[in-house]
mmCIF file of C-alpha atoms and ligand atoms in Angstrom:
data_model
loop_
_atom_site.group_PDB
_atom_site.id
_atom_site.type_symbol
_atom_site.label_atom_id
_atom_site.label_comp_id
_atom_site.label_asym_id
_atom_site.label_seq_id
_atom_site.Cartn_x
_atom_site.Cartn_y
_atom_site.Cartn_z
ATOM 1 C CA VAL A 422 40.523 103.546 116.441
ATOM 2 C CA ALA A 423 43.772 104.194 118.313
ATOM 3 C CA GLU A 424 46.553 106.013 116.438
ATOM 4 C CA ASN A 425 49.237 103.523 117.326
ATOM 5 C CA PRO A 426 47.760 100.080 116.765
ATOM 6 C CA GLU A 427 49.343 98.799 119.956
ATOM 7 C CA ASP A 428 47.477 101.388 121.979
ATOM 8 C CA ILE A 429 44.173 99.629 121.537
ATOM 9 C CA GLY A 430 42.715 98.138 124.667
ATOM 10 C CA LEU A 431 42.068 94.455 125.182
ATOM 11 C CA PHE A 432 38.310 94.773 124.775
ATOM 12 C CA GLU A 433 38.638 96.778 121.599
ATOM 13 C CA ALA A 434 40.907 94.073 120.216
ATOM 14 C CA VAL A 435 38.483 91.315 121.249
ATOM 15 C CA HIS A 436 35.486 93.079 119.740
ATOM 16 C CA THR A 437 37.079 94.079 116.432
ATOM 17 C CA GLN A 438 39.262 91.056 115.617
ATOM 18 C CA ARG A 439 37.569 89.395 112.689
ATOM 19 C CA SER A 440 38.375 87.035 109.836
ATOM 20 C CA ILE A 441 39.608 89.466 107.221
ATOM 21 C CA ARG A 442 40.394 87.534 104.044
ATOM 22 C CA ARG A 443 42.023 90.193 101.854
ATOM 23 C CA PHE A 444 45.564 91.426 102.292
ATOM 24 C CA THR A 445 47.814 94.191 101.014
ATOM 25 C CA ASP A 446 51.315 93.364 99.802
ATOM 26 C CA ARG A 447 52.915 95.390 102.608
ATOM 27 C CA PRO A 448 55.618 93.128 104.042
ATOM 28 C CA VAL A 449 55.179 91.840 107.579
ATOM 29 C CA PRO A 450 58.301 92.444 109.703
ATOM 30 C CA GLU A 451 60.024 89.406 111.250
ATOM 31 C CA GLU A 452 59.630 91.088 114.602
ATOM 32 C CA ALA A 453 55.839 91.175 114.268
ATOM 33 C CA VAL A 454 55.764 87.457 113.460
ATOM 34 C CA ALA A 455 57.903 86.735 116.510
ATOM 35 C CA ARG A 456 55.647 88.864 118.694
ATOM 36 C CA VAL A 457 52.422 87.140 117.682
ATOM 37 C CA LEU A 458 54.039 83.737 118.192
ATOM 38 C CA GLU A 459 55.317 84.813 121.590
ATOM 39 C CA ALA A 460 51.747 85.824 122.485
ATOM 40 C CA ALA A 461 50.483 82.440 121.237
ATOM 41 C CA THR A 462 52.799 80.638 123.634
ATOM 42 C CA ARG A 463 51.329 82.515 126.611
ATOM 43 C CA ALA A 464 48.151 80.417 126.259
ATOM 44 C CA PRO A 465 47.177 77.895 128.922
ATOM 45 C CA SER A 466 47.408 74.146 128.286
ATOM 46 C CA PRO A 467 46.714 71.026 130.337
ATOM 47 C CA THR A 468 49.616 70.355 132.767
ATOM 48 C CA ASN A 469 51.322 73.246 130.959
ATOM 49 C CA ALA A 470 52.198 70.675 128.298
ATOM 50 C CA GLN A 471 52.390 73.396 125.604
ATOM 51 C CA PRO A 472 51.674 70.909 122.815
ATOM 52 C CA TRP A 473 51.795 73.540 120.072
ATOM 53 C CA LYS A 474 54.329 73.975 117.307
ATOM 54 C CA PHE A 475 54.305 76.612 114.563
ATOM 55 C CA VAL A 476 55.614 76.455 111.033
ATOM 56 C CA VAL A 477 55.882 79.894 109.450
ATOM 57 C CA VAL A 478 55.771 79.843 105.660
ATOM 58 C CA ARG A 479 56.798 82.998 103.791
ATOM 59 C CA GLU A 480 58.456 81.732 100.612
ATOM 60 C CA ALA A 481 56.252 82.477 97.610
ATOM 61 C CA GLU A 482 56.702 79.070 96.048
ATOM 62 C CA ARG A 483 55.752 77.143 99.166
ATOM 63 C CA ARG A 484 52.764 79.450 99.778
ATOM 64 C CA ARG A 485 51.649 78.766 96.216
ATOM 65 C CA ALA A 486 51.899 75.030 96.794
ATOM 66 C CA VAL A 487 49.838 75.334 99.981
ATOM 67 C CA ALA A 488 47.320 77.568 98.185
ATOM 68 C CA ASP A 489 46.902 74.891 95.543
ATOM 69 C CA VAL A 490 46.100 72.265 98.200
ATOM 70 C CA TYR A 491 43.728 74.699 99.929
ATOM 71 C CA ARG A 492 41.871 75.472 96.688
ATOM 72 C CA ARG A 493 41.247 71.794 95.994
ATOM 73 C CA ALA A 494 40.177 71.210 99.600
ATOM 74 C CA TRP A 495 37.718 74.109 99.487
ATOM 75 C CA GLU A 496 36.214 72.819 96.234
ATOM 76 C CA MET A 497 35.338 69.643 98.154
ATOM 77 C CA ALA A 498 34.315 71.358 101.396
ATOM 78 C CA LYS A 499 32.200 73.929 99.603
ATOM 79 C CA GLN A 500 29.640 71.278 98.722
ATOM 80 C CA PHE A 501 28.919 70.915 102.428
ATOM 81 C CA TYR A 502 29.394 74.492 103.609
ATOM 82 C CA GLY A 503 27.228 75.787 100.830
ATOM 83 C CA ASP A 504 27.209 77.850 97.739
ATOM 84 C CA PRO A 505 26.964 81.626 98.342
ATOM 85 C CA GLU A 506 24.139 81.640 95.770
ATOM 86 C CA ASN A 507 21.936 79.573 98.075
ATOM 87 C CA ALA A 508 22.784 81.308 101.370
ATOM 88 C CA ALA A 509 19.785 81.903 103.629
ATOM 89 C CA GLU A 510 20.894 85.329 104.870
ATOM 90 C CA GLU A 511 23.111 88.163 103.765
ATOM 91 C CA THR A 512 25.777 87.699 106.481
ATOM 92 C CA GLU A 513 26.120 84.011 105.611
ATOM 93 C CA ARG A 514 26.313 84.862 101.926
ATOM 94 C CA ARG A 515 29.057 87.412 102.549
ATOM 95 C CA MET A 516 31.049 84.955 104.652
ATOM 96 C CA LEU A 517 30.799 82.310 101.919
ATOM 97 C CA VAL A 518 31.759 84.760 99.179
ATOM 98 C CA ALA A 519 34.814 85.846 101.207
ATOM 99 C CA THR A 520 35.736 82.232 101.953
ATOM 100 C CA ASP A 521 35.403 81.377 98.285
ATOM 101 C CA ARG A 522 37.579 84.304 97.303
ATOM 102 C CA LEU A 523 40.200 83.419 99.906
ATOM 103 C CA ALA A 524 40.449 79.951 98.382
ATOM 104 C CA GLU A 525 41.147 81.567 94.991
ATOM 105 C CA LYS A 526 43.846 83.856 96.355
ATOM 106 C CA LEU A 527 45.133 82.313 99.553
ATOM 107 C CA ASP A 528 48.723 83.222 98.794
ATOM 108 C CA GLU A 529 47.845 86.910 98.664
ATOM 109 C CA ALA A 530 48.557 86.632 102.404
ATOM 110 C CA PRO A 531 52.307 87.141 102.855
ATOM 111 C CA VAL A 532 52.605 84.960 105.945
ATOM 112 C CA PHE A 533 51.156 81.513 106.581
ATOM 113 C CA ILE A 534 51.388 80.150 110.107
ATOM 114 C CA PHE A 535 50.655 76.456 110.443
ATOM 115 C CA CYS A 536 49.591 75.877 114.029
ATOM 116 C CA CYS A 537 50.312 72.271 114.880
ATOM 117 C CA LEU A 538 49.696 69.734 117.615
ATOM 118 C CA ASP A 539 52.833 67.948 118.816
ATOM 119 C CA ARG A 540 51.636 64.643 120.257
ATOM 120 C CA SER A 541 55.021 63.926 121.822
ATOM 121 C CA ARG A 542 54.245 66.592 124.428
ATOM 122 C CA LEU A 543 50.873 65.213 125.503
ATOM 123 C CA GLY A 544 51.975 62.761 128.234
ATOM 124 C CA PRO A 545 48.928 60.868 129.560
ATOM 125 C CA MET A 546 46.633 62.493 126.975
ATOM 126 C CA VAL A 547 47.906 60.166 124.237
ATOM 127 C CA THR A 548 48.719 56.441 123.955
ATOM 128 C CA PRO A 549 52.446 55.645 124.444
ATOM 129 C CA ASP A 550 52.893 55.009 120.710
ATOM 130 C CA LEU A 551 51.406 58.513 120.147
ATOM 131 C CA ALA A 552 48.879 56.982 117.733
ATOM 132 C CA GLN A 553 45.677 57.802 119.578
ATOM 133 C CA LEU A 554 44.597 60.889 121.463
ATOM 134 C CA LEU A 555 42.965 59.977 124.776
ATOM 135 C CA ASP A 556 41.749 63.492 125.449
ATOM 136 C CA PRO A 557 41.337 65.125 122.047
ATOM 137 C CA SER A 558 39.335 68.034 123.391
ATOM 138 C CA SER A 559 42.183 69.115 125.660
ATOM 139 C CA ALA A 560 44.854 68.466 123.055
ATOM 140 C CA TYR A 561 43.256 70.469 120.246
ATOM 141 C CA GLY A 562 41.810 72.966 122.714
ATOM 142 C CA ALA A 563 45.282 73.954 123.862
ATOM 143 C CA VAL A 564 46.361 74.688 120.300
ATOM 144 C CA TRP A 565 43.201 76.740 119.715
ATOM 145 C CA ALA A 566 43.824 78.780 122.850
ATOM 146 C CA ALA A 567 47.246 79.633 121.424
ATOM 147 C CA ILE A 568 45.701 80.478 118.054
ATOM 148 C CA GLN A 569 43.271 82.934 119.618
ATOM 149 C CA ASN A 570 46.101 84.633 121.529
ATOM 150 C CA LEU A 571 47.971 84.876 118.253
ATOM 151 C CA ALA A 572 44.968 86.419 116.482
ATOM 152 C CA LEU A 573 44.452 89.032 119.197
ATOM 153 C CA ALA A 574 48.143 89.945 119.255
ATOM 154 C CA ALA A 575 48.033 90.305 115.478
ATOM 155 C CA ARG A 576 45.018 92.613 115.847
ATOM 156 C CA ALA A 577 46.967 94.769 118.309
ATOM 157 C CA LEU A 578 49.736 95.126 115.709
ATOM 158 C CA GLY A 579 47.266 96.042 112.952
ATOM 159 C CA LEU A 580 47.594 92.644 111.279
ATOM 160 C CA ALA A 581 44.747 90.444 110.072
ATOM 161 C CA ALA A 582 45.099 86.798 111.115
ATOM 162 C CA THR A 583 42.406 84.411 109.913
ATOM 163 C CA PRO A 584 42.259 80.778 110.987
ATOM 164 C CA THR A 585 41.466 78.217 108.302
ATOM 165 C CA THR A 586 41.107 74.469 108.477
ATOM 166 C CA VAL A 587 39.914 73.029 105.170
ATOM 167 C CA HIS A 588 43.469 72.116 104.065
ATOM 168 C CA ARG A 589 43.205 69.275 106.586
ATOM 169 C CA LEU A 590 41.218 67.347 103.985
ATOM 170 C CA PHE A 591 44.572 66.921 102.270
ATOM 171 C CA GLU A 592 46.718 66.724 105.390
ATOM 172 C CA PRO A 593 49.210 64.205 103.881
ATOM 173 C CA GLU A 594 50.135 66.679 101.134
ATOM 174 C CA ILE A 595 50.624 69.462 103.673
ATOM 175 C CA ARG A 596 52.737 67.186 105.873
ATOM 176 C CA ASP A 597 55.039 66.564 102.907
ATOM 177 C CA LEU A 598 55.329 70.259 102.063
ATOM 178 C CA LEU A 599 56.260 71.098 105.664
ATOM 179 C CA ALA A 600 58.312 67.961 106.422
ATOM 180 C CA LEU A 601 56.290 67.309 109.578
ATOM 181 C CA PRO A 602 57.361 64.371 111.742
ATOM 182 C CA PRO A 603 54.739 61.601 112.174
ATOM 183 C CA TYR A 604 53.715 62.728 115.669
ATOM 184 C CA VAL A 605 52.870 66.292 114.542
ATOM 185 C CA GLU A 606 49.646 67.289 112.766
ATOM 186 C CA THR A 607 48.314 70.616 111.596
ATOM 187 C CA VAL A 608 45.362 72.035 113.517
ATOM 188 C CA ALA A 609 44.886 75.294 111.647
ATOM 189 C CA LEU A 610 46.519 77.440 109.045
ATOM 190 C CA VAL A 611 46.463 81.092 110.063
ATOM 191 C CA VAL A 612 46.845 83.397 107.082
ATOM 192 C CA MET A 613 48.297 86.714 108.149
ATOM 193 C CA GLY A 614 49.089 90.082 106.632
ATOM 194 C CA TYR A 615 48.108 93.741 106.653
ATOM 195 C CA PRO A 616 44.401 93.876 105.887
ATOM 196 C CA ARG A 617 42.625 95.260 102.891
ATOM 197 C CA GLY A 618 39.426 96.081 104.696
ATOM 198 C CA GLU A 619 38.535 97.268 108.120
ATOM 199 C CA PHE A 620 38.698 95.595 111.465
ATOM 200 C CA GLY A 621 35.272 95.902 112.874
ATOM 201 C CA PRO A 622 32.480 94.655 114.986
ATOM 202 C CA THR A 623 31.751 90.955 114.637
ATOM 203 C CA GLN A 624 28.285 89.415 114.281
ATOM 204 C CA ARG A 625 27.513 87.161 117.215
ATOM 205 C CA LEU A 626 24.471 85.729 118.981
ATOM 206 C CA PRO A 627 23.296 87.818 121.935
ATOM 207 C CA LEU A 628 24.227 86.732 125.456
ATOM 208 C CA ALA A 629 20.542 86.233 126.235
ATOM 209 C CA GLU A 630 20.528 83.286 123.816
ATOM 210 C CA ILE A 631 23.724 81.585 124.828
ATOM 211 C CA ALA A 632 24.189 82.046 128.587
ATOM 212 C CA PHE A 633 22.176 80.401 131.353
ATOM 213 C CA ALA A 634 21.856 80.860 135.072
ATOM 214 C CA GLU A 635 22.258 77.700 137.124
ATOM 215 C CA ARG A 636 20.174 75.575 134.720
ATOM 216 C CA TRP A 637 19.646 75.312 130.982
ATOM 217 C CA ASP A 638 16.066 76.536 131.302
ATOM 218 C CA GLU A 639 16.965 79.837 133.032
ATOM 219 C CA PRO A 640 18.429 82.571 130.877
ATOM 220 C CA LEU A 641 21.253 84.494 132.553
ATOM 221 C CA LEU A 642 19.907 87.768 131.277
ATOM 222 C CA THR A 643 16.303 88.819 131.067
ATOM 223 C CA GLU A 644 15.498 91.433 128.489
HETATM 224 C C1 FMN B 2128 37.805 76.212 113.952
HETATM 225 C C2 FMN B 2128 37.679 77.251 112.860
HETATM 226 C C3 FMN B 2128 37.826 76.858 111.546
HETATM 227 C C4 FMN B 2128 37.726 77.799 110.516
HETATM 228 N N1 FMN B 2128 37.974 77.399 109.221
HETATM 229 C C5 FMN B 2128 37.940 78.323 108.226
HETATM 230 C C6 FMN B 2128 38.301 77.959 106.890
HETATM 231 O O1 FMN B 2128 38.675 76.808 106.608
HETATM 232 N N2 FMN B 2128 38.251 78.918 105.923
HETATM 233 C C7 FMN B 2128 37.899 80.198 106.206
HETATM 234 O O2 FMN B 2128 37.893 81.024 105.285
HETATM 235 N N3 FMN B 2128 37.571 80.582 107.475
HETATM 236 C C8 FMN B 2128 37.597 79.680 108.484
HETATM 237 N N4 FMN B 2128 37.321 80.072 109.784
HETATM 238 C C9 FMN B 2128 36.900 81.472 110.056
HETATM 239 C C10 FMN B 2128 35.383 81.552 110.328
HETATM 240 O O3 FMN B 2128 34.666 81.416 109.115
HETATM 241 C C11 FMN B 2128 35.036 82.900 111.004
HETATM 242 O O4 FMN B 2128 35.701 82.972 112.240
HETATM 243 C C12 FMN B 2128 33.536 83.059 111.244
HETATM 244 O O5 FMN B 2128 32.826 83.069 110.025
HETATM 245 C C13 FMN B 2128 33.217 84.354 112.008
HETATM 246 O O6 FMN B 2128 33.663 85.443 111.245
HETATM 247 P P1 FMN B 2128 34.541 86.582 111.929
HETATM 248 O O7 FMN B 2128 35.736 85.924 112.541
HETATM 249 O O8 FMN B 2128 34.928 87.501 110.804
HETATM 250 O O9 FMN B 2128 33.677 87.247 112.931
HETATM 251 C C14 FMN B 2128 37.417 79.156 110.825
HETATM 252 C C15 FMN B 2128 37.279 79.532 112.167
HETATM 253 C C16 FMN B 2128 37.433 78.610 113.184
HETATM 254 C C17 FMN B 2128 37.328 79.062 114.625
#
C-alpha cells in the first residue's frame, strides 16, 4: 500500500475500494469532503444534465436522527435480505453481519453524504410537472456514476465511503430532516470516515462468468 494515500494508482483504488462499515473517530477535514464531492461532479450524465445534489450531514444530532430512521428501515429490510444466521455462505454471512452492525451504529461515521436526484435538471427525461421520470435508468444512473467517483476519490484519500439505500423505505422522514424540496429525492446515503479495518480485495464473480463475446452463448474468455 502506498505511503501517501494519494499516491495509489487508479487500478489499486478500484480493486481495493470496498464497503467498510466501521469508522474511527478521527475527524474528516472539510477539504477532503470538498475533494470527494468535486470528484463526484466529474461523472458523466445524459446531456451533461448533472442531476445530482449532495447534502453533507456532520452535526451529531442530525446524524443520530438519520441513524434512527436507518435502524428502523433495516429492521424491515432485513426480513428480505436475510438473517446472518441463515446465510448460505461465509462471505454472505459476513456481509450481513457487517450490515446489521452498521445499522446499530450508523452514526459512528462522522460524515453522511446524501446523494440526491434533482428532477428539475432532467429536461426531457421527466414530465413537465417533474412528477414522473421518463428515463429512470438514466436519471438514477447518473447519480450512481457520481457516487462511484466519490467512493474512489475517498479511497485515494484513505477514507472509507460506503453507499447505503435502505433509509429510502422511510424517505418522507429523511426529506423532512434534510428540508428537501419536492423535486429532489435521495438516491443513496454514503457514510464516510477513516476506516477501522483494511481496504482490500473485493469478492467478485470471475470475468469468465459475466462477459460474453458477440453473443450470450459465447464466453469472452475461455479458461
Ligand atoms: C445500490 C447499492 C445499494 C446498497 N445498499 C446498502 C445498504 O443499504 N446497506 C449497506 O450496508 N450496504 C449497502 N450497499 C453496499 C453493498 O452491500 C456492497 O457494495 C456489496 O456487498 C459488496 O461489498 P464490497 O463493496 O465491500 O465489495 C449497497 C451498494 C449498492 C451499490
